[in-house]
């Protein structure tokens, strides 16, 4: 069974998806981490998002693995631990730029479907319920006021990487990223027609998790 959770940056999807996956006993797919890792990998090789020929070759050598260590989910590209490297603001922006490339999306989509096949997953991202798993049993789309999302994202960066970042700058970046994600021609971010839409602006994490769980339990 697949539960999809989509929505823009800073809306709390990662936290909600992780908690929900634990409470229902499903695996967790962080598709954003795949876009981030690929952007980092391409950047390290000096490859631009328009360079389809080199990207295709690079994708052959791109093996991403999610490994749970001491209760923490770690991300590896081949044998390198990139868990923290992919969380910077620079990589957030770069990931959105690479995410407009159709070749990349096609390969990552295949990887996501292969990973999830015949298993129970909570899949989180921008296009999980719309383009990657259109037949998912439960679909959620989380949204929130951009200023609130910027505040959450700044707190997250402080917690995760110890970085103090100006919230106004984060808001600018989030706004740019939203625009890029929502207006790209391939798999733009939008709610699936059959998604339950939750505005998380004034809800606690606990409130949102309860809402998600109640939809799943009431329809199970
Ligand atoms: O969710 P996260 O902030 O980690 O995603 C980083 C970027 O990766 C997004 O801004 C988006 O451009 C891209 N992405 C995507 N499709 C997904 C997940 C992420 O295009 N399913």
PDB file of C-alpha atoms and ligand atoms in Angstrom:
ATOM      1  CA  UNK A   1       0.000   0.000   0.000  1.00  0.00           C
ATOM      2  CA  UNK A   2       1.194   3.529  -0.749  1.00  0.00           C
ATOM      3  CA  UNK A   3       0.405   6.746   1.085  1.00  0.00           C
ATOM      4  CA  UNK A   4       1.644   9.859  -0.716  1.00  0.00           C
ATOM      5  CA  UNK A   5       2.376  13.186   0.924  1.00  0.00           C
ATOM      6  CA  UNK A   6       3.143  16.091  -1.413  1.00  0.00           C
ATOM      7  CA  UNK A   7       3.502  19.812  -0.966  1.00  0.00           C
ATOM      8  CA  UNK A   8       5.878  22.767  -1.159  1.00  0.00           C
ATOM      9  CA  UNK A   9       9.049  23.349   0.838  1.00  0.00           C
ATOM     10  CA  UNK A  10       8.882  23.920   4.590  1.00  0.00           C
ATOM     11  CA  UNK A  11       5.341  22.645   4.919  1.00  0.00           C
ATOM     12  CA  UNK A  12       6.342  19.876   7.334  1.00  0.00           C
ATOM     13  CA  UNK A  13       5.970  16.968   4.874  1.00  0.00           C
ATOM     14  CA  UNK A  14       9.229  15.289   5.888  1.00  0.00           C
ATOM     15  CA  UNK A  15       8.416  15.241   9.583  1.00  0.00           C
ATOM     16  CA  UNK A  16       4.786  14.249   9.035  1.00  0.00           C
ATOM     17  CA  UNK A  17       5.728  11.522   6.542  1.00  0.00           C
ATOM     18  CA  UNK A  18       8.399  10.109   8.851  1.00  0.00           C
ATOM     19  CA  UNK A  19       6.106  10.008  11.901  1.00  0.00           C
ATOM     20  CA  UNK A  20       3.208   8.569   9.895  1.00  0.00           C
ATOM     21  CA  UNK A  21       5.409   5.865   8.383  1.00  0.00           C
ATOM     22  CA  UNK A  22       6.525   4.818  11.855  1.00  0.00           C
ATOM     23  CA  UNK A  23       3.034   4.832  13.303  1.00  0.00           C
ATOM     24  CA  UNK A  24       1.549   2.724  10.503  1.00  0.00           C
ATOM     25  CA  UNK A  25       4.665   0.542  10.207  1.00  0.00           C
ATOM     26  CA  UNK A  26       5.450   1.510   6.594  1.00  0.00           C
ATOM     27  CA  UNK A  27       8.767   2.332   4.945  1.00  0.00           C
ATOM     28  CA  UNK A  28       9.519   5.966   4.202  1.00  0.00           C
ATOM     29  CA  UNK A  29      10.576   7.384   0.835  1.00  0.00           C
ATOM     30  CA  UNK A  30      12.136  10.850   0.830  1.00  0.00           C
ATOM     31  CA  UNK A  31      12.061  11.593  -2.902  1.00  0.00           C
ATOM     32  CA  UNK A  32      13.415  15.123  -2.349  1.00  0.00           C
ATOM     33  CA  UNK A  33      16.630  13.568  -1.001  1.00  0.00           C
ATOM     34  CA  UNK A  34      17.038  11.818  -4.363  1.00  0.00           C
ATOM     35  CA  UNK A  35      16.791  15.112  -6.269  1.00  0.00           C
ATOM     36  CA  UNK A  36      19.150  16.748  -3.790  1.00  0.00           C
ATOM     37  CA  UNK A  37      21.690  13.910  -4.013  1.00  0.00           C
ATOM     38  CA  UNK A  38      21.617  13.920  -7.795  1.00  0.00           C
ATOM     39  CA  UNK A  39      22.124  17.712  -7.884  1.00  0.00           C
ATOM     40  CA  UNK A  40      25.091  17.402  -5.508  1.00  0.00           C
ATOM     41  CA  UNK A  41      26.588  14.545  -7.524  1.00  0.00           C
ATOM     42  CA  UNK A  42      26.222  16.447 -10.819  1.00  0.00           C
ATOM     43  CA  UNK A  43      27.665  19.585  -9.263  1.00  0.00           C
ATOM     44  CA  UNK A  44      30.694  17.686  -7.944  1.00  0.00           C
ATOM     45  CA  UNK A  45      31.279  16.446 -11.493  1.00  0.00           C
ATOM     46  CA  UNK A  46      30.853  19.954 -12.904  1.00  0.00           C
ATOM     47  CA  UNK A  47      27.803  18.981 -14.955  1.00  0.00           C
ATOM     48  CA  UNK A  48      25.103  21.527 -15.784  1.00  0.00           C
ATOM     49  CA  UNK A  49      21.395  20.700 -15.813  1.00  0.00           C
ATOM     50  CA  UNK A  50      21.185  21.305 -19.583  1.00  0.00           C
ATOM     51  CA  UNK A  51      23.952  18.827 -20.387  1.00  0.00           C
ATOM     52  CA  UNK A  52      21.736  15.830 -21.111  1.00  0.00           C
ATOM     53  CA  UNK A  53      24.505  13.775 -22.669  1.00  0.00           C
ATOM     54  CA  UNK A  54      26.791  13.919 -19.616  1.00  0.00           C
ATOM     55  CA  UNK A  55      23.813  13.635 -17.236  1.00  0.00           C
ATOM     56  CA  UNK A  56      22.737  10.367 -18.856  1.00  0.00           C
ATOM     57  CA  UNK A  57      26.245   8.944 -18.317  1.00  0.00           C
ATOM     58  CA  UNK A  58      26.346  10.269 -14.768  1.00  0.00           C
ATOM     59  CA  UNK A  59      23.007   8.667 -13.916  1.00  0.00           C
ATOM     60  CA  UNK A  60      24.489   5.240 -14.715  1.00  0.00           C
ATOM     61  CA  UNK A  61      27.008   5.755 -11.879  1.00  0.00           C
ATOM     62  CA  UNK A  62      24.480   7.272  -9.492  1.00  0.00           C
ATOM     63  CA  UNK A  63      23.503   4.779  -6.815  1.00  0.00           C
ATOM     64  CA  UNK A  64      21.565   6.237  -3.940  1.00  0.00           C
ATOM     65  CA  UNK A  65      20.970   4.290  -0.760  1.00  0.00           C
ATOM     66  CA  UNK A  66      18.947   5.095   2.339  1.00  0.00           C
ATOM     67  CA  UNK A  67      20.399   3.409   5.406  1.00  0.00           C
ATOM     68  CA  UNK A  68      19.040   3.518   8.934  1.00  0.00           C
ATOM     69  CA  UNK A  69      21.827   3.909  11.514  1.00  0.00           C
ATOM     70  CA  UNK A  70      21.140   4.441  15.232  1.00  0.00           C
ATOM     71  CA  UNK A  71      17.537   5.321  14.423  1.00  0.00           C
ATOM     72  CA  UNK A  72      18.650   7.969  11.909  1.00  0.00           C
ATOM     73  CA  UNK A  73      18.082   7.763   8.191  1.00  0.00           C
ATOM     74  CA  UNK A  74      21.328   8.313   6.287  1.00  0.00           C
ATOM     75  CA  UNK A  75      21.729   9.032   2.593  1.00  0.00           C
ATOM     76  CA  UNK A  76      24.614   7.588   0.603  1.00  0.00           C
ATOM     77  CA  UNK A  77      25.685   8.215  -2.982  1.00  0.00           C
ATOM     78  CA  UNK A  78      27.656   5.122  -3.857  1.00  0.00           C
ATOM     79  CA  UNK A  79      29.856   4.733  -0.722  1.00  0.00           C
ATOM     80  CA  UNK A  80      29.780   8.402   0.377  1.00  0.00           C
ATOM     81  CA  UNK A  81      27.622   9.579   3.255  1.00  0.00           C
ATOM     82  CA  UNK A  82      25.974  12.793   1.971  1.00  0.00           C
ATOM     83  CA  UNK A  83      23.271  13.060   4.643  1.00  0.00           C
ATOM     84  CA  UNK A  84      24.279  16.567   5.712  1.00  0.00           C
ATOM     85  CA  UNK A  85      25.782  17.786   2.443  1.00  0.00           C
ATOM     86  CA  UNK A  86      22.437  17.541   0.653  1.00  0.00           C
ATOM     87  CA  UNK A  87      20.593  19.705   3.218  1.00  0.00           C
ATOM     88  CA  UNK A  88      22.256  23.054   2.548  1.00  0.00           C
ATOM     89  CA  UNK A  89      20.346  25.961   1.016  1.00  0.00           C
ATOM     90  CA  UNK A  90      22.598  25.902  -2.037  1.00  0.00           C
ATOM     91  CA  UNK A  91      21.653  22.280  -2.726  1.00  0.00           C
ATOM     92  CA  UNK A  92      17.926  23.060  -2.178  1.00  0.00           C
ATOM     93  CA  UNK A  93      18.109  25.629  -4.964  1.00  0.00           C
ATOM     94  CA  UNK A  94      20.254  23.443  -7.200  1.00  0.00           C
ATOM     95  CA  UNK A  95      17.928  20.446  -6.727  1.00  0.00           C
ATOM     96  CA  UNK A  96      14.965  22.504  -7.986  1.00  0.00           C
ATOM     97  CA  UNK A  97      16.970  23.560 -11.024  1.00  0.00           C
ATOM     98  CA  UNK A  98      17.944  19.975 -11.897  1.00  0.00           C
ATOM     99  CA  UNK A  99      14.374  18.804 -11.178  1.00  0.00           C
ATOM    100  CA  UNK A 100      13.093  20.489 -14.352  1.00  0.00           C
ATOM    101  CA  UNK A 101      15.141  18.074 -16.468  1.00  0.00           C
ATOM    102  CA  UNK A 102      12.977  15.365 -18.016  1.00  0.00           C
ATOM    103  CA  UNK A 103      15.791  12.778 -18.263  1.00  0.00           C
ATOM    104  CA  UNK A 104      16.540  13.092 -14.558  1.00  0.00           C
ATOM    105  CA  UNK A 105      12.876  12.887 -13.602  1.00  0.00           C
ATOM    106  CA  UNK A 106      12.385   9.793 -15.747  1.00  0.00           C
ATOM    107  CA  UNK A 107      15.318   7.945 -14.140  1.00  0.00           C
ATOM    108  CA  UNK A 108      14.433   8.959 -10.578  1.00  0.00           C
ATOM    109  CA  UNK A 109      10.784   8.018 -11.162  1.00  0.00           C
ATOM    110  CA  UNK A 110      11.876   4.533 -12.225  1.00  0.00           C
ATOM    111  CA  UNK A 111      14.084   4.211  -9.139  1.00  0.00           C
ATOM    112  CA  UNK A 112      11.204   5.332  -6.897  1.00  0.00           C
ATOM    113  CA  UNK A 113       8.768   2.842  -8.406  1.00  0.00           C
ATOM    114  CA  UNK A 114      11.314   0.026  -8.182  1.00  0.00           C
ATOM    115  CA  UNK A 115      12.047   0.785  -4.539  1.00  0.00           C
ATOM    116  CA  UNK A 116       8.400   0.793  -3.530  1.00  0.00           C
ATOM    117  CA  UNK A 117       7.227  -2.166  -5.611  1.00  0.00           C
ATOM    118  CA  UNK A 118       5.224  -4.720  -3.588  1.00  0.00           C
ATOM    119  CA  UNK A 119       5.992  -2.945  -0.312  1.00  0.00           C
ATOM    120  CA  UNK A 120       4.208  -0.563   2.028  1.00  0.00           C
ATOM    121  CA  UNK A 121       5.485   2.991   1.738  1.00  0.00           C
ATOM    122  CA  UNK A 122       4.786   6.553   2.770  1.00  0.00           C
ATOM    123  CA  UNK A 123       6.188   8.443  -0.219  1.00  0.00           C
ATOM    124  CA  UNK A 124       6.907  12.133   0.228  1.00  0.00           C
ATOM    125  CA  UNK A 125       7.738  14.792  -2.382  1.00  0.00           C
ATOM    126  CA  UNK A 126       6.261  17.039  -5.056  1.00  0.00           C
ATOM    127  CA  UNK A 127       4.830  14.586  -7.569  1.00  0.00           C
ATOM    128  CA  UNK A 128       4.243  11.383  -5.612  1.00  0.00           C
ATOM    129  CA  UNK A 129       0.425  11.353  -5.787  1.00  0.00           C
ATOM    130  CA  UNK A 130       0.192  12.963  -9.209  1.00  0.00           C
ATOM    131  CA  UNK A 131       2.814  11.442 -11.510  1.00  0.00           C
ATOM    132  CA  UNK A 132       4.835   8.745  -9.736  1.00  0.00           C
ATOM    133  CA  UNK A 133       2.136   6.829  -7.860  1.00  0.00           C
ATOM    134  CA  UNK A 134      -1.172   8.021  -9.354  1.00  0.00           C
ATOM    135  CA  UNK A 135      -2.852   4.840  -8.088  1.00  0.00           C
ATOM    136  CA  UNK A 136      -1.767   5.333  -4.445  1.00  0.00           C
ATOM    137  CA  UNK A 137      -4.418   4.328  -1.898  1.00  0.00           C
ATOM    138  CA  UNK A 138      -4.135   7.519   0.168  1.00  0.00           C
ATOM    139  CA  UNK A 139      -2.980  10.914  -1.003  1.00  0.00           C
ATOM    140  CA  UNK A 140      -2.317  14.046   0.980  1.00  0.00           C
ATOM    141  CA  UNK A 141      -1.272  17.522  -0.082  1.00  0.00           C
ATOM    142  CA  UNK A 142       0.093  19.766   2.650  1.00  0.00           C
ATOM    143  CA  UNK A 143       0.171  23.531   2.273  1.00  0.00           C
ATOM    144  CA  UNK A 144       0.962  26.515   4.512  1.00  0.00           C
ATOM    145  CA  UNK A 145       1.524  30.240   4.408  1.00  0.00           C
ATOM    146  CA  UNK A 146       4.971  30.977   2.827  1.00  0.00           C
ATOM    147  CA  UNK A 147       6.149  33.122   5.796  1.00  0.00           C
ATOM    148  CA  UNK A 148       5.365  30.277   8.190  1.00  0.00           C
ATOM    149  CA  UNK A 149       7.154  27.805   5.933  1.00  0.00           C
ATOM    150  CA  UNK A 150      10.225  30.081   5.830  1.00  0.00           C
ATOM    151  CA  UNK A 151      10.237  30.219   9.631  1.00  0.00           C
ATOM    152  CA  UNK A 152      10.039  26.414   9.881  1.00  0.00           C
ATOM    153  CA  UNK A 153      12.767  25.929   7.298  1.00  0.00           C
ATOM    154  CA  UNK A 154      15.104  28.376   9.109  1.00  0.00           C
ATOM    155  CA  UNK A 155      14.533  26.488  12.378  1.00  0.00           C
ATOM    156  CA  UNK A 156      15.171  23.182  10.622  1.00  0.00           C
ATOM    157  CA  UNK A 157      18.482  24.427   9.173  1.00  0.00           C
ATOM    158  CA  UNK A 158      19.527  25.592  12.625  1.00  0.00           C
ATOM    159  CA  UNK A 159      18.614  22.248  14.164  1.00  0.00           C
ATOM    160  CA  UNK A 160      20.027  20.045  11.422  1.00  0.00           C
ATOM    161  CA  UNK A 161      23.185  21.873  10.397  1.00  0.00           C
ATOM    162  CA  UNK A 162      23.644  24.468  13.142  1.00  0.00           C
ATOM    163  CA  UNK A 163      23.320  27.249  10.554  1.00  0.00           C
ATOM    164  CA  UNK A 164      21.830  30.622  11.532  1.00  0.00           C
ATOM    165  CA  UNK A 165      20.065  31.900   8.485  1.00  0.00           C
ATOM    166  CA  UNK A 166      18.154  35.069   7.750  1.00  0.00           C
ATOM    167  CA  UNK A 167      14.445  34.263   7.509  1.00  0.00           C
ATOM    168  CA  UNK A 168      13.770  36.905   4.853  1.00  0.00           C
ATOM    169  CA  UNK A 169      16.413  35.247   2.675  1.00  0.00           C
ATOM    170  CA  UNK A 170      14.811  31.850   3.264  1.00  0.00           C
ATOM    171  CA  UNK A 171      11.409  33.275   2.292  1.00  0.00           C
ATOM    172  CA  UNK A 172      12.880  34.629  -0.956  1.00  0.00           C
ATOM    173  CA  UNK A 173      14.425  31.249  -1.750  1.00  0.00           C
ATOM    174  CA  UNK A 174      11.246  29.351  -0.903  1.00  0.00           C
ATOM    175  CA  UNK A 175       9.199  31.673  -3.118  1.00  0.00           C
ATOM    176  CA  UNK A 176      11.610  31.159  -6.026  1.00  0.00           C
ATOM    177  CA  UNK A 177      11.643  27.388  -5.500  1.00  0.00           C
ATOM    178  CA  UNK A 178       7.811  27.241  -5.306  1.00  0.00           C
ATOM    179  CA  UNK A 179       7.592  29.097  -8.604  1.00  0.00           C
ATOM    180  CA  UNK A 180      10.093  26.798 -10.294  1.00  0.00           C
ATOM    181  CA  UNK A 181       8.429  23.648  -8.907  1.00  0.00           C
ATOM    182  CA  UNK A 182       4.882  24.777  -9.758  1.00  0.00           C
ATOM    183  CA  UNK A 183       5.504  26.143 -13.239  1.00  0.00           C
ATOM    184  CA  UNK A 184       7.939  23.612 -14.750  1.00  0.00           C
ATOM    185  CA  UNK A 185       6.606  21.795 -17.785  1.00  0.00           C
ATOM    186  CA  UNK A 186       7.426  18.300 -16.464  1.00  0.00           C
ATOM    187  CA  UNK A 187       5.530  17.025 -13.427  1.00  0.00           C
ATOM    188  CA  UNK A 188       4.805  20.410 -11.838  1.00  0.00           C
ATOM    189  CA  UNK A 189       3.813  20.575  -8.195  1.00  0.00           C
ATOM    190  CA  UNK A 190       0.040  20.593  -7.697  1.00  0.00           C
ATOM    191  CA  UNK A 191      -2.408  18.580  -5.606  1.00  0.00           C
ATOM    192  CA  UNK A 192      -3.731  15.354  -7.123  1.00  0.00           C
ATOM    193  CA  UNK A 193      -7.483  15.590  -7.858  1.00  0.00           C
ATOM    194  CA  UNK A 194      -8.115  12.925  -5.226  1.00  0.00           C
ATOM    195  CA  UNK A 195      -5.732  14.254  -2.560  1.00  0.00           C
ATOM    196  CA  UNK A 196      -6.857  15.357   0.892  1.00  0.00           C
ATOM    197  CA  UNK A 197      -5.573  18.931   1.233  1.00  0.00           C
ATOM    198  CA  UNK A 198      -4.392  20.030   4.684  1.00  0.00           C
ATOM    199  CA  UNK A 199      -3.381  23.600   5.509  1.00  0.00           C
ATOM    200  CA  UNK A 200      -0.720  23.174   8.197  1.00  0.00           C
ATOM    201  CA  UNK A 201      -0.244  26.936   8.859  1.00  0.00           C
ATOM    202  CA  UNK A 202      -1.815  26.884  12.299  1.00  0.00           C
ATOM    203  CA  UNK A 203      -1.644  23.177  13.025  1.00  0.00           C
ATOM    204  CA  UNK A 204       0.950  21.429  15.174  1.00  0.00           C
ATOM    205  CA  UNK A 205       2.834  18.421  13.806  1.00  0.00           C
ATOM    206  CA  UNK A 206       0.763  16.265  16.097  1.00  0.00           C
ATOM    207  CA  UNK A 207      -2.515  17.719  14.718  1.00  0.00           C
ATOM    208  CA  UNK A 208      -1.482  17.000  11.127  1.00  0.00           C
ATOM    209  CA  UNK A 209      -0.318  13.460  11.931  1.00  0.00           C
ATOM    210  CA  UNK A 210      -3.650  12.803  13.650  1.00  0.00           C
ATOM    211  CA  UNK A 211      -5.557  14.085  10.591  1.00  0.00           C
ATOM    212  CA  UNK A 212      -3.542  11.882   8.243  1.00  0.00           C
ATOM    213  CA  UNK A 213      -3.948   8.853  10.492  1.00  0.00           C
ATOM    214  CA  UNK A 214      -7.684   9.404  10.883  1.00  0.00           C
ATOM    215  CA  UNK A 215      -8.183   9.477   7.090  1.00  0.00           C
ATOM    216  CA  UNK A 216      -6.159   6.277   6.712  1.00  0.00           C
ATOM    217  CA  UNK A 217      -7.860   4.488   9.624  1.00  0.00           C
ATOM    218  CA  UNK A 218     -11.399   5.553   8.659  1.00  0.00           C
ATOM    219  CA  UNK A 219     -10.952   4.196   5.155  1.00  0.00           C
ATOM    220  CA  UNK A 220      -8.924   1.091   5.934  1.00  0.00           C
TER     221      UNK A 220
HETATM  222  O1  LIG B   1      11.540  18.167  -0.641  1.00  0.00           O
HETATM  223  P1  LIG B   1      12.885  18.786  -0.845  1.00  0.00           P
HETATM  224  O2  LIG B   1      12.971  20.203  -0.395  1.00  0.00           O
HETATM  225  O3  LIG B   1      13.989  17.956  -0.273  1.00  0.00           O
HETATM  226  O4  LIG B   1      13.095  18.771  -2.435  1.00  0.00           O
HETATM  227  C1  LIG B   1      14.153  19.486  -3.070  1.00  0.00           C
HETATM  228  C2  LIG B   1      13.748  19.819  -4.487  1.00  0.00           C
HETATM  229  O5  LIG B   1      13.667  18.613  -5.250  1.00  0.00           O
HETATM  230  C3  LIG B   1      12.369  20.467  -4.645  1.00  0.00           C
HETATM  231  O6  LIG B   1      12.382  21.878  -4.544  1.00  0.00           O
HETATM  232  C4  LIG B   1      11.935  20.021  -6.029  1.00  0.00           C
HETATM  233  O7  LIG B   1      12.409  20.886  -7.018  1.00  0.00           O
HETATM  234  C5  LIG B   1      12.617  18.686  -6.200  1.00  0.00           C
HETATM  235  N1  LIG B   1      11.685  17.578  -6.024  1.00  0.00           N
HETATM  236  C6  LIG B   1      10.881  17.224  -7.086  1.00  0.00           C
HETATM  237  N2  LIG B   1      10.059  16.145  -6.989  1.00  0.00           N
HETATM  238  C7  LIG B   1       9.998  15.430  -5.860  1.00  0.00           C
HETATM  239  C8  LIG B   1      10.779  15.795  -4.739  1.00  0.00           C
HETATM  240  C9  LIG B   1      11.612  16.893  -4.854  1.00  0.00           C
HETATM  241  O8  LIG B   1      10.902  17.874  -8.122  1.00  0.00           O
HETATM  242  N3  LIG B   1       9.203  14.372  -5.809  1.00  0.00           N
END
